[in-house]
Short mmCIF file of C-alpha atoms and ligand atoms in Angstrom, two decimals:
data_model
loop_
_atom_site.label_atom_id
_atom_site.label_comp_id
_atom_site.label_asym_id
_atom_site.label_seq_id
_atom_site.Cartn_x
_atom_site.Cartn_y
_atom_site.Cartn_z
CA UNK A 1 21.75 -24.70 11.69
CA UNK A 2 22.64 -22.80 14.52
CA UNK A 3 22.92 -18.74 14.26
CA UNK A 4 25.55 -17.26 16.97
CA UNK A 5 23.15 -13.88 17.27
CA UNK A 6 25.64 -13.20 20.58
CA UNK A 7 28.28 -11.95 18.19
CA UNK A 8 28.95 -8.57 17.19
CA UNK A 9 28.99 -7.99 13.57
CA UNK A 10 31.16 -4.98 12.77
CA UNK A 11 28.52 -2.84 10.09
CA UNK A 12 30.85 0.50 10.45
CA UNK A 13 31.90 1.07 6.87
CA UNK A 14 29.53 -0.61 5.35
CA UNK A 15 27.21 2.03 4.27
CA UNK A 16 24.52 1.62 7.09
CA UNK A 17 22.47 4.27 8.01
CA UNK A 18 22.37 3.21 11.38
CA UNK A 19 25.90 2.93 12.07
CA UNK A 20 27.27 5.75 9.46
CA UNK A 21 24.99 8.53 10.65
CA UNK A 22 26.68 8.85 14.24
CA UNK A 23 30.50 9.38 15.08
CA UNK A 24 31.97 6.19 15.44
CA UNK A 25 32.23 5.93 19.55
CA UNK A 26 28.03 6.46 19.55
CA UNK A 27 26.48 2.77 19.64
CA UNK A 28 23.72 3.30 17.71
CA UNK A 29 20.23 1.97 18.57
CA UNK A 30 17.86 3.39 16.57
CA UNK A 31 16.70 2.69 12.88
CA UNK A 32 14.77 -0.39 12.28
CA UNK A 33 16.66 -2.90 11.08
CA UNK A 34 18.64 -5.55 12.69
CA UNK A 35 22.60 -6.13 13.49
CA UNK A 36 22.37 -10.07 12.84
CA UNK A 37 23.63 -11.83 9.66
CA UNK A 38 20.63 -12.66 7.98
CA UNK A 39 19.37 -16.60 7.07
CA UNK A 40 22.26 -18.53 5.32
CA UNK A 41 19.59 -19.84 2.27
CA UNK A 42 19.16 -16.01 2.14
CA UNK A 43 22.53 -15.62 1.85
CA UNK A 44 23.56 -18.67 -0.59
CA UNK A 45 20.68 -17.80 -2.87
CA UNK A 46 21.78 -14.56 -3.33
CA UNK A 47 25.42 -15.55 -3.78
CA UNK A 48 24.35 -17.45 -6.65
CA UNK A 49 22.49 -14.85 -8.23
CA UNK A 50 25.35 -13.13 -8.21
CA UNK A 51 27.78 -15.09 -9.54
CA UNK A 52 25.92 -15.54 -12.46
CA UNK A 53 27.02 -11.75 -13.19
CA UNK A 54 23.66 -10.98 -15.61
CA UNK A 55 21.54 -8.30 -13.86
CA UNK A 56 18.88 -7.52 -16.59
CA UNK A 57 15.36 -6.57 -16.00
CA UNK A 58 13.30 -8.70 -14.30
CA UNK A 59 9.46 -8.68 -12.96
CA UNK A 60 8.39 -10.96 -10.32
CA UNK A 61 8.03 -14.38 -10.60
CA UNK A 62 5.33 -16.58 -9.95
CA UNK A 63 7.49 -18.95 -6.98
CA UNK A 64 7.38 -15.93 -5.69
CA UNK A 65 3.55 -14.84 -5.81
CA UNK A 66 3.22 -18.50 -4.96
CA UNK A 67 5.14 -18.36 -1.82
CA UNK A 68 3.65 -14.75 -0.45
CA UNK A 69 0.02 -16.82 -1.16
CA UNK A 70 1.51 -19.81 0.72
CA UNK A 71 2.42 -17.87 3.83
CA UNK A 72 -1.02 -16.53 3.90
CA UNK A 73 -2.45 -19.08 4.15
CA UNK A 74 -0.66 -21.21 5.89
CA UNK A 75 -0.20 -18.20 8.89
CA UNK A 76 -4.07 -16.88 8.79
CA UNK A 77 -6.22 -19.33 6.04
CA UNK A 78 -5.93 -15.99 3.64
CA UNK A 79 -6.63 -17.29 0.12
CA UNK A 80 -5.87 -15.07 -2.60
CA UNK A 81 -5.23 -14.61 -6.48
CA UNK A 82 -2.26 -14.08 -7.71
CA UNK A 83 -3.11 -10.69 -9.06
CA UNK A 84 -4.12 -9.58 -6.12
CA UNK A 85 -0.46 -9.80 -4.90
CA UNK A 86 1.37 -6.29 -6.02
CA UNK A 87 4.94 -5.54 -5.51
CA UNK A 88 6.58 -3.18 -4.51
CA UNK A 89 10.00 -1.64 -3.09
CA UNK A 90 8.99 -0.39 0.04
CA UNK A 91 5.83 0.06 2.26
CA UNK A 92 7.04 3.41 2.54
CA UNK A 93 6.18 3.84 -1.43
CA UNK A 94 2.81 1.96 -0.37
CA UNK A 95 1.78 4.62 2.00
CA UNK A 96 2.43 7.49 -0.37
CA UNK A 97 0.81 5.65 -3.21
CA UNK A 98 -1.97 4.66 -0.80
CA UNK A 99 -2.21 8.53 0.05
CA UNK A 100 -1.65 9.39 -3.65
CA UNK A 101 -4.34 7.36 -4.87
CA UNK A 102 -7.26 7.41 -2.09
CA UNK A 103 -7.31 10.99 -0.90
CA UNK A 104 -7.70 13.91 -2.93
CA UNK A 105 -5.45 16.98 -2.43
CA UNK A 106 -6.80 18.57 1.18
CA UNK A 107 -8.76 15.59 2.01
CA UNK A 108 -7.91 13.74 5.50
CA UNK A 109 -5.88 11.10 6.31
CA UNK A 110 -6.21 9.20 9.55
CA UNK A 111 -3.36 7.65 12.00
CA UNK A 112 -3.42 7.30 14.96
CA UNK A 113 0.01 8.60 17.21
CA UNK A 114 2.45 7.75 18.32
CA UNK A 115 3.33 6.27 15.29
CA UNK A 116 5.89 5.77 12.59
CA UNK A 117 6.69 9.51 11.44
CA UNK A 118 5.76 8.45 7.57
CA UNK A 119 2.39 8.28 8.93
CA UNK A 120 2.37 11.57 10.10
CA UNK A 121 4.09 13.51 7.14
CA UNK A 122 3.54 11.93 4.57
CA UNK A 123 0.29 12.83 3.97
CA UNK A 124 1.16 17.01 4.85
CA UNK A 125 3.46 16.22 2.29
CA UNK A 126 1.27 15.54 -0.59
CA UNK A 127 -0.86 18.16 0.90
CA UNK A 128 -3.72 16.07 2.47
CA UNK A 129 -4.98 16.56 5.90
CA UNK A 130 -3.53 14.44 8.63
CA UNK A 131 -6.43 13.21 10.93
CA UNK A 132 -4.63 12.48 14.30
CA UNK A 133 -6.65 10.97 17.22
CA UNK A 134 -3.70 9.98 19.45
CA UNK A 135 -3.89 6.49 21.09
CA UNK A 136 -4.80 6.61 24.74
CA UNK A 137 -1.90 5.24 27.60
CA UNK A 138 -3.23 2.99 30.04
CA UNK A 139 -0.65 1.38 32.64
CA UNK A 140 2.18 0.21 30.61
CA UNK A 141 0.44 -0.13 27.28
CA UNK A 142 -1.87 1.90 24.93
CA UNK A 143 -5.60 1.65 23.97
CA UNK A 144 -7.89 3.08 21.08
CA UNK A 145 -10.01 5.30 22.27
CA UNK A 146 -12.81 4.60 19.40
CA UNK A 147 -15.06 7.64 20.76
CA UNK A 148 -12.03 9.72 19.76
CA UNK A 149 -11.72 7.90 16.43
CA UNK A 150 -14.73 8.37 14.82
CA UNK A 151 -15.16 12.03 16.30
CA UNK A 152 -12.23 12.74 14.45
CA UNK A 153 -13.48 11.88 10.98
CA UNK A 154 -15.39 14.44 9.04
CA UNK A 155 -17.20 14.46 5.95
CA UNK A 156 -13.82 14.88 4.16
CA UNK A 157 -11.67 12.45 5.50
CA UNK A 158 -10.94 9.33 3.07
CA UNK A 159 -8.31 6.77 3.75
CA UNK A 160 -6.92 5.21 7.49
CA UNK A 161 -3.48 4.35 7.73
CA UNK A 162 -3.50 1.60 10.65
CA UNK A 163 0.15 0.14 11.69
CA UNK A 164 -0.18 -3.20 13.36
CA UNK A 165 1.82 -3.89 14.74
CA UNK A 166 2.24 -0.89 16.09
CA UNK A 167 5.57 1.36 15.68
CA UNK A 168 6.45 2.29 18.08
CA UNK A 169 4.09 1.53 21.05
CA UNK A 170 4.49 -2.46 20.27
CA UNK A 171 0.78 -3.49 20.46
CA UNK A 172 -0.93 -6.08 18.87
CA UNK A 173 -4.13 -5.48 18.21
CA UNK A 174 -7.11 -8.17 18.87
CA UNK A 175 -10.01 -9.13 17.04
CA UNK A 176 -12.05 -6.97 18.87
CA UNK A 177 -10.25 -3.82 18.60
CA UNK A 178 -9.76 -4.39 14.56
CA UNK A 179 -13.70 -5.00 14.43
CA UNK A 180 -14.39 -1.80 15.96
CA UNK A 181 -11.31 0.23 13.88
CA UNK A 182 -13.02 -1.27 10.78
CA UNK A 183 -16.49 -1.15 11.85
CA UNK A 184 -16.40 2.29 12.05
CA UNK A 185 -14.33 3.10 8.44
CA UNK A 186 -17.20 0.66 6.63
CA UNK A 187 -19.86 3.30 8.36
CA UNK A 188 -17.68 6.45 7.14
CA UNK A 189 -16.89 4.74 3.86
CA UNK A 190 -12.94 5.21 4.44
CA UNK A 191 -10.27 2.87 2.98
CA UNK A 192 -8.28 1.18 5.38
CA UNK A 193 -4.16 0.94 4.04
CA UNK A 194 -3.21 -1.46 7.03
CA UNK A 195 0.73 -1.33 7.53
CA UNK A 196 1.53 -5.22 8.89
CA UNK A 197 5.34 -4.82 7.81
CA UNK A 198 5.72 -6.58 11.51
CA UNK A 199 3.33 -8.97 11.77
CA UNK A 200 6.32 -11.82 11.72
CA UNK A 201 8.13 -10.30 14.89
CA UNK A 202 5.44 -11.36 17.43
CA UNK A 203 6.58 -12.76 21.45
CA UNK A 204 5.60 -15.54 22.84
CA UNK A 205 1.84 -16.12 23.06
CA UNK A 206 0.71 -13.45 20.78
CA UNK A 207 -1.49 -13.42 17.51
CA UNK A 208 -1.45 -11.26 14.18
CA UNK A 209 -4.66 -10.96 12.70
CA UNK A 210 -4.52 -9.47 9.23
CA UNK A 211 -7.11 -6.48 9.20
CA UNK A 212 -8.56 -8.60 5.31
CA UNK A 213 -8.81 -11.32 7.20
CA UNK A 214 -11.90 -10.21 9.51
CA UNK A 215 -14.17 -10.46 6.56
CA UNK A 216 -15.50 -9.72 2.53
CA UNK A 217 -16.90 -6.40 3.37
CA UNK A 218 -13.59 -5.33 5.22
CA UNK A 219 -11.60 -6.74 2.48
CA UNK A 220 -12.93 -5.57 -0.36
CA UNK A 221 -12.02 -1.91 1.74
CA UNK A 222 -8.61 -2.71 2.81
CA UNK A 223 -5.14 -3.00 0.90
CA UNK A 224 -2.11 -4.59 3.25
CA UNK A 225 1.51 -3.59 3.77
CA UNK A 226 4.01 -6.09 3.84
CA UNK A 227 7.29 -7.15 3.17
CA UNK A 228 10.02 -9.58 4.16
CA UNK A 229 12.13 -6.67 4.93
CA UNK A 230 12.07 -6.24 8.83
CA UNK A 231 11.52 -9.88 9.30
CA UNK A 232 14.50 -11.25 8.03
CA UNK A 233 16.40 -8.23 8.21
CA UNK A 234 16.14 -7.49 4.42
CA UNK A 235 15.33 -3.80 4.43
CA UNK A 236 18.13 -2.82 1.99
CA UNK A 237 16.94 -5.11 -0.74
CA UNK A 238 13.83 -3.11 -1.26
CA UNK A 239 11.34 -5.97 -1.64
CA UNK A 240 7.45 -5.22 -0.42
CA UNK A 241 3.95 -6.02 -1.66
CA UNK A 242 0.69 -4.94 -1.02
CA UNK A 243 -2.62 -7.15 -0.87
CA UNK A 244 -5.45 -5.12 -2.73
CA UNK A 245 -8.31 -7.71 -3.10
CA UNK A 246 -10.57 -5.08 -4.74
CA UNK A 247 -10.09 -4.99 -8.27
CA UNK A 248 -11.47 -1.28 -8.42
CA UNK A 249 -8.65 -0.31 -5.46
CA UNK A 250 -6.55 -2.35 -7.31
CA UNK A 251 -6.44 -0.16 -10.35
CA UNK A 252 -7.03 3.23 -8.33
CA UNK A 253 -3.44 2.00 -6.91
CA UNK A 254 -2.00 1.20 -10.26
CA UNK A 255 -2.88 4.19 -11.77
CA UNK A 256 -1.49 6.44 -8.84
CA UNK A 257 1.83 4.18 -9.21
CA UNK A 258 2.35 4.41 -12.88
CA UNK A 259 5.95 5.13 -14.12
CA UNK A 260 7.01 6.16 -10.46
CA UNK A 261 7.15 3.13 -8.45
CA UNK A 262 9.06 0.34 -9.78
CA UNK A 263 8.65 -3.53 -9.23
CA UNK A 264 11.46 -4.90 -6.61
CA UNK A 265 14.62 -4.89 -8.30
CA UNK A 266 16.51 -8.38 -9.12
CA UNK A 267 18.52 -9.19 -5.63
CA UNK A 268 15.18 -8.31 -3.48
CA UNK A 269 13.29 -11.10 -4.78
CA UNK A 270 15.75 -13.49 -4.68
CA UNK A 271 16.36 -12.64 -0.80
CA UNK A 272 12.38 -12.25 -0.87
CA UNK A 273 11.99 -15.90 -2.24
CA UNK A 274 14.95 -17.64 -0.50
CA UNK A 275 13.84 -16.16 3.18
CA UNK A 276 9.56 -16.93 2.90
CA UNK A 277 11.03 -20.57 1.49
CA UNK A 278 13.89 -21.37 4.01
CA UNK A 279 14.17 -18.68 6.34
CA UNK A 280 11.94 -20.16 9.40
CA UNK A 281 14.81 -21.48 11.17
CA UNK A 282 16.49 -18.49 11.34
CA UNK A 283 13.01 -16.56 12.14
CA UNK A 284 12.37 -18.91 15.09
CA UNK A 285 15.78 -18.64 16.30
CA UNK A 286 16.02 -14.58 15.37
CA UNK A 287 12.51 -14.25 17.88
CA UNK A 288 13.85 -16.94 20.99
CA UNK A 289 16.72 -13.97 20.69
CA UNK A 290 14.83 -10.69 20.75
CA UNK A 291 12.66 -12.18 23.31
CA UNK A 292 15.77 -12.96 25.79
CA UNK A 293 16.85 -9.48 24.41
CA UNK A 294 13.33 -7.55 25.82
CA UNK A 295 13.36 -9.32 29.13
CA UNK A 296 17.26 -8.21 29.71
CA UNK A 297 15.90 -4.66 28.57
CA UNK A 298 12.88 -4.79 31.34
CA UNK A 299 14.57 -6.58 33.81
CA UNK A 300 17.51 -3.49 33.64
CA UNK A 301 15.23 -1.15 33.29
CA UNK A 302 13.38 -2.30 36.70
CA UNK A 303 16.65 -2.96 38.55
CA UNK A 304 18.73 -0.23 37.40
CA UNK A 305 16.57 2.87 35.81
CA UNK A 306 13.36 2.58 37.62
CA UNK A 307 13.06 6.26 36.40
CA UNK A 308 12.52 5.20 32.83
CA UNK A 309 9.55 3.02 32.19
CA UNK A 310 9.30 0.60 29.37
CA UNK A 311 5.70 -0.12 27.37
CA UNK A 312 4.92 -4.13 27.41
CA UNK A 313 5.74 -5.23 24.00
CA UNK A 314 3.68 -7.58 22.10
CA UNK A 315 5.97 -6.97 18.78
CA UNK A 316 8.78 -5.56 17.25
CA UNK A 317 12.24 -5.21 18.38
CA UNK A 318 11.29 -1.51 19.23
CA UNK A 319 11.15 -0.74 22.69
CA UNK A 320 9.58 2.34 23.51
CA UNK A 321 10.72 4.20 27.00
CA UNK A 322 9.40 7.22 29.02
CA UNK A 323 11.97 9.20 30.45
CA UNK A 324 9.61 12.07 31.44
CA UNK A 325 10.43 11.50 35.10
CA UNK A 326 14.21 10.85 35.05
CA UNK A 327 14.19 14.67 35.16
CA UNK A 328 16.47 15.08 32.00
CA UNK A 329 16.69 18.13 30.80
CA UNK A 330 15.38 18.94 27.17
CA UNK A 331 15.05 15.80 24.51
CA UNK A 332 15.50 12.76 25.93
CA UNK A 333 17.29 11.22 22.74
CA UNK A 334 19.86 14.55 22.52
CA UNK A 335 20.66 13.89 25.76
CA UNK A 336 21.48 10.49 25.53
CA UNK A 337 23.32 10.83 22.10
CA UNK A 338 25.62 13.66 24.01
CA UNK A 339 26.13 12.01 27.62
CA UNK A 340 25.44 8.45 26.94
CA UNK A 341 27.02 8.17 23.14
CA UNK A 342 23.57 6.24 22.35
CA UNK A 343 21.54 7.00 19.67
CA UNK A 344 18.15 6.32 20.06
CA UNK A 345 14.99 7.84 18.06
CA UNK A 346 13.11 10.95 19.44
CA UNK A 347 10.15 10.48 20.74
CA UNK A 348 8.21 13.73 19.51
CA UNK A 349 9.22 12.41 15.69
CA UNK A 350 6.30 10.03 16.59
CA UNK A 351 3.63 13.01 16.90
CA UNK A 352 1.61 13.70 19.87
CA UNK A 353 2.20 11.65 23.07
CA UNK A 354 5.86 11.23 21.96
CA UNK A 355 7.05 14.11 24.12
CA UNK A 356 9.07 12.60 26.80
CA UNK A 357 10.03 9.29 25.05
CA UNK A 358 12.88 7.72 23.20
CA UNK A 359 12.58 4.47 21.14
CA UNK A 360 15.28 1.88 21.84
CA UNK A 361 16.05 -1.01 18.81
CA UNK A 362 17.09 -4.17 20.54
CA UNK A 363 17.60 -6.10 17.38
CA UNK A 364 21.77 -6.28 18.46
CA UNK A 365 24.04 -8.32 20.31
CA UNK A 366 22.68 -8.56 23.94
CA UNK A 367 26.96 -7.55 24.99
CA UNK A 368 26.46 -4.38 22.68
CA UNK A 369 22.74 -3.69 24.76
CA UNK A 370 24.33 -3.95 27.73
CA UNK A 371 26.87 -1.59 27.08
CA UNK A 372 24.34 0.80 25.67
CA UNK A 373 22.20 0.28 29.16
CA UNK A 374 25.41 0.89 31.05
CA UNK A 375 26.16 4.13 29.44
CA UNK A 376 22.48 5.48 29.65
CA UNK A 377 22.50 4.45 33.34
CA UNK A 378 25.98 6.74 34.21
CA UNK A 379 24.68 9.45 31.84
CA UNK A 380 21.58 9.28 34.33
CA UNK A 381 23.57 8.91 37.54
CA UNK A 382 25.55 11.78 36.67
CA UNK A 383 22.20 14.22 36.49
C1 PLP B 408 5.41 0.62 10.43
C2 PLP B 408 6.52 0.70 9.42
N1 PLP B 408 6.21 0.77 8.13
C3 PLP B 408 7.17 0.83 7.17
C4 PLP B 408 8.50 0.84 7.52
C5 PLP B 408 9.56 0.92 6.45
O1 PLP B 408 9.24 0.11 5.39
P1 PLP B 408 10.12 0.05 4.04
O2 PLP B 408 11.54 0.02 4.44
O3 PLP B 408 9.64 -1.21 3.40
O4 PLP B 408 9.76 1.26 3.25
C6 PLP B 408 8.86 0.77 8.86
C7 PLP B 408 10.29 0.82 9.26
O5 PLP B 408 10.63 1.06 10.37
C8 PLP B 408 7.84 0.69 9.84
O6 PLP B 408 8.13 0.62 11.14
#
């Protein structure tokens, strides 16, 4: 089946965060989750779910276990056990439980900024101490300095919260730079809670390695993040799961999750099953889009606002822009939301090195894009 990704879907009024939290003439650009219809098996499988109009309690099902172990291995030769395989609504809840369960009250937490803001307060929120060694720019992308990182652990520090791909600088890391990353957490006995809710939304010619995958010792250290959600543009359904190999981890997470987190409810695990079953069409098609989508976003950028510079992206529909020499005065996303009437996330929510930057979501209509491009471009001209 064909999707038509070029048209519009109207998602004003229909309780979206991203379109309800701006006045209505602001074309809104920033949450991550995508404007596009998602798959049509997604779709009809839900539909029938609900017409059979019984919504009782449910727990999740082994097609679905068996289809999370099938993508593993099919995508990266990861065997695993069914009970290995928790669920979850969000990885959101899997970073606080992560925190909650393998970091005592003022004990560190490590991630590495810019990142994901979750990163950064949840653990201040539950009191530990966030551990920040910011990743280092280099040309148009961004590198680990690992001096940096393992400086920055002390005696106290207990768990590292990795995102890869990375929100929002849109790396991918390789084999090499997860080997060092882990190398050093083995020496300083850290767990590693490795956020891989993008893995799925890779450009041409690039590889996710799952952090697990790199070996026993590593694994037997690491829980993963993921979930269907920002792949298939499911993120309302609440569906996630996390892959805790280590029995003893395994229970240190159960306990921490007791009575507070709750399995996926009923319509996320239909979606869930439905999209890791049938949804590859529509994820090969969804990427071929995103990917025209970047290069109109790079290509504008270079013709039109050579004053803003966009970070290569290896992932995500993210894009993540330095306006620090367009000379605009105070936040670069206030600005834009007043002069522009585009809303775009604020750099400095993404801790240090975020001073300067906005991040752009792509995942729209390339016509509604364009329009957004326009209007930043005469909001700039008129400086
Ligand atoms: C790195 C990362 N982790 C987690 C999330 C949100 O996950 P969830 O909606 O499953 O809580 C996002 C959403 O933008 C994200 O970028």
């Amino acid at each position: 089946m064909h999707y038509d990704f070029d048209r519009p879907v109207e998602r004003r009024g229909t309780d979206s965060i991203k379109w309800g939290s701006y006045p209505d003439d602001v074309i809104p650009l920033w949450v991550a989750d995508m404007d596009f219809r998602s798959a049509e098996p997604v779709v009809q499988a839900l539909h029938q779910r609900i017409d059979h109009g019984v919504f009782g309690y449910t727990r999740p099902t082994a097609e679905l276990r068996q289809a999370v172990r099938g993508r593993m291995q099919d995508l990266y030769q990861w065997p695993m056990a069914d009970e290995e395989i928790l669920f979850l609504p969000g990885v959101v809840s899997g970073l606080n439980v992560a925190i909650q369960a393998f970091a005592g009250p003022g004990e560190g937490v490590l991630a590495q900024p810019p990142v994901y803001f979750h990163f950064l307060k949840d653990p201040v929120h539950h009191d530990r101490a966030l551990v920040d060694p910011p990743l280092v720019r280099s040309g148009d992308t961004y590198e680990i300095d690992f001096d940096q990182f393992e400086k920055a652990i002390t005696g106290r520090t207990r768990l590292f919260l990795l995102c890869n791909p990375h929100n929002p600088v849109g790396r991918v890391y390789t084999r090499y730079e997860l080997e060092q990353l882990a190398d050093i957490c083995l020496r300083h006995r850290l767990i590693i809670c490795s956020d891989e809710i993008h893995c799925d939304l890779l450009y041409s010619g690039e590889r996710h390695i799952p952090m697990a995958t790199l070996g026993p010792e590593i694994a037997d250290r690491t829980l993963t993040l993921m979930a269907p959600s920002k792949t298939y543009n499911l993120a309302g359904l609440e569906c996630a799961y996390a892959i805790i190999p280590n029995e003893a981890l395994r229970r240190g997470w159960q306990r921490a999750a007791h009575g507070i987190v709750p399995w996926t409810n009923i319509m996320g695990q239909v979606s869930a099953l439905a999209a890791l079953r049938d949804g590859q069409d529509w994820l090969h098609q969804v990427m071929d889009y995103l990917e025209g989508n970047r290069d109109y976003l790079s290509g504008y950028l270079r013709d039109k606002l050579p004053q803003v510079q966009m970070c290569r992206m290896q992932a995500t529909y993210l894009a993540w822009l330095d306006c620090s020499e367009a000379g605009i005065p105070g936040k670069p996303a206030s600005f834009f939301a007043k002069e522009a009437r585009v809303g775009l996330s604020s750099g400095p929510d993404f801790g240090k090195g975020g001073e300067g930057f906005v991040r752009l979501n792509f995942a729209c209509a390339r016509s509604t894009l364009a329009a957004a491009l326009d209007r930043m471009a005469s909001a700039l001209g008129r400086l």
